[in-house]
Amino acid sequence: MFTVTVRDHLMVAHSFRGAVFGPAQRLHGATFVVDATFRRPELDQDNIVIDIGLATRELAAVLAELNYRNLDEEPDFAGVNTSTEYLAKVVGDRLVERVDARARGLSGLTVTLSESHVAWASHDREL
């Protein structure tokens, strides 16, 4: 299996509902380092997994839709706890569409959002 990972970052504000979240129920900011890892079992005819420039541009475009936003005010997230895990899935869903992953022969994508050097969450999908 071959992989290519690109990295960017994302800054949002949000709050959570539910006692499990303690003080995070209040509005707060979060800054994430975002890694997107593309997978395929064999290299393509150009000997790459995906063009790194394309992957970088499309990850930036996906994150631009969310960056510097209060997610509590975004219609796409109405009534949703925008946990790190959930946001990893959202970024992955949007990224798969933008790069047309299946048409490019990719077999999987993992998106990881790191909240700090000691806590992160990922969403992994087969394509």
XYZ file of C-alpha atoms in Angstrom:
127
model
C 0.000 0.000 0.000
C 1.255 3.477 -0.907
C 0.252 6.687 0.875
C 0.603 10.421 0.447
C -0.224 12.796 3.288
C -0.799 16.544 3.051
C -1.250 18.903 6.004
C -3.031 22.177 6.719
C -4.783 23.737 9.702
C -8.246 24.893 10.712
C -9.523 27.366 13.314
C -13.159 27.267 14.429
C -15.427 28.266 17.279
C -18.136 25.922 18.537
C -19.911 24.608 21.605
C -21.293 21.238 22.625
C -24.532 20.020 24.127
C -24.451 17.383 26.851
C -23.010 17.021 30.325
C -20.255 14.731 29.015
C -18.602 17.826 27.500
C -18.269 19.732 30.792
C -16.954 23.272 30.261
C -16.762 22.714 26.479
C -20.531 23.220 26.458
C -19.680 26.919 26.420
C -18.561 28.573 23.201
C -14.828 28.023 22.714
C -12.217 28.030 19.986
C -10.354 25.099 18.533
C -7.306 25.023 16.294
C -6.659 21.768 14.467
C -3.725 20.481 12.465
C -5.385 18.534 9.643
C -3.687 15.603 7.892
C -5.233 13.910 4.872
C -3.660 10.577 3.922
C -4.570 9.152 0.521
C -4.015 5.428 -0.158
C -3.764 3.133 -3.154
C -2.370 -0.387 -3.502
C -0.276 0.411 -6.579
C 1.122 3.625 -8.012
C -0.662 5.092 -11.026
C 0.830 5.421 -14.527
C 2.808 8.478 -13.338
C 4.181 6.565 -10.316
C 2.212 8.622 -7.794
C -0.645 8.073 -5.344
C -2.125 11.518 -6.024
C -0.589 14.761 -7.170
C 0.584 16.467 -3.974
C -0.235 19.907 -5.373
C -3.809 18.843 -6.143
C -4.252 17.217 -2.733
C -2.880 20.313 -0.991
C -5.115 22.713 -2.966
C -8.252 20.665 -2.412
C -7.621 20.211 1.312
C -7.129 23.988 1.601
C -10.389 24.579 -0.294
C -12.335 22.237 2.000
C -10.896 23.877 5.108
C -11.556 27.395 3.755
C -15.284 26.599 3.897
C -14.965 26.044 7.670
C -12.049 28.246 8.729
C -12.714 31.161 11.098
C -16.361 30.145 11.437
C -18.561 29.668 14.465
C -19.839 26.200 13.570
C -22.853 26.715 15.860
C -24.076 29.290 13.316
C -23.495 27.178 10.185
C -26.670 25.591 8.733
C -24.788 22.380 7.831
C -24.131 21.792 11.532
C -27.495 22.773 13.035
C -28.189 20.556 16.034
C -24.893 18.648 15.660
C -22.101 18.290 18.202
C -19.129 19.150 15.986
C -16.661 16.907 17.809
C -13.174 16.368 16.480
C -14.231 12.925 15.250
C -17.266 14.322 13.458
C -15.251 17.092 11.806
C -12.683 14.543 10.580
C -15.526 12.762 8.775
C -16.922 16.003 7.329
C -13.516 17.041 5.980
C -13.019 13.563 4.510
C -16.451 13.510 2.873
C -15.873 16.875 1.247
C -12.325 16.039 0.203
C -13.313 12.752 -1.465
C -15.833 14.641 -3.601
C -13.421 17.423 -4.541
C -10.588 15.154 -5.694
C -12.957 12.633 -7.346
C -11.128 9.946 -5.399
C -12.654 6.874 -7.015
C -11.968 8.140 -10.532
C -8.335 8.634 -9.536
C -8.051 5.021 -8.414
C -7.584 5.806 -4.738
C -8.540 3.019 -2.362
C -8.753 4.893 0.930
C -8.514 8.160 2.803
C -7.748 8.924 6.434
C -8.342 12.416 7.813
C -6.814 13.240 11.197
C -7.538 16.378 13.198
C -4.999 17.034 15.954
C -6.219 19.275 18.745
C -2.835 19.256 20.446
C 0.325 17.208 20.719
C -1.522 14.799 23.031
C -5.012 14.486 21.478
C -6.292 13.785 17.976
C -9.063 11.947 16.162
C -9.255 10.317 12.742
C -11.827 9.088 10.297
C -10.712 6.311 7.982
C -12.640 5.214 4.903
C -12.288 2.727 2.118
C -13.162 4.037 -1.335
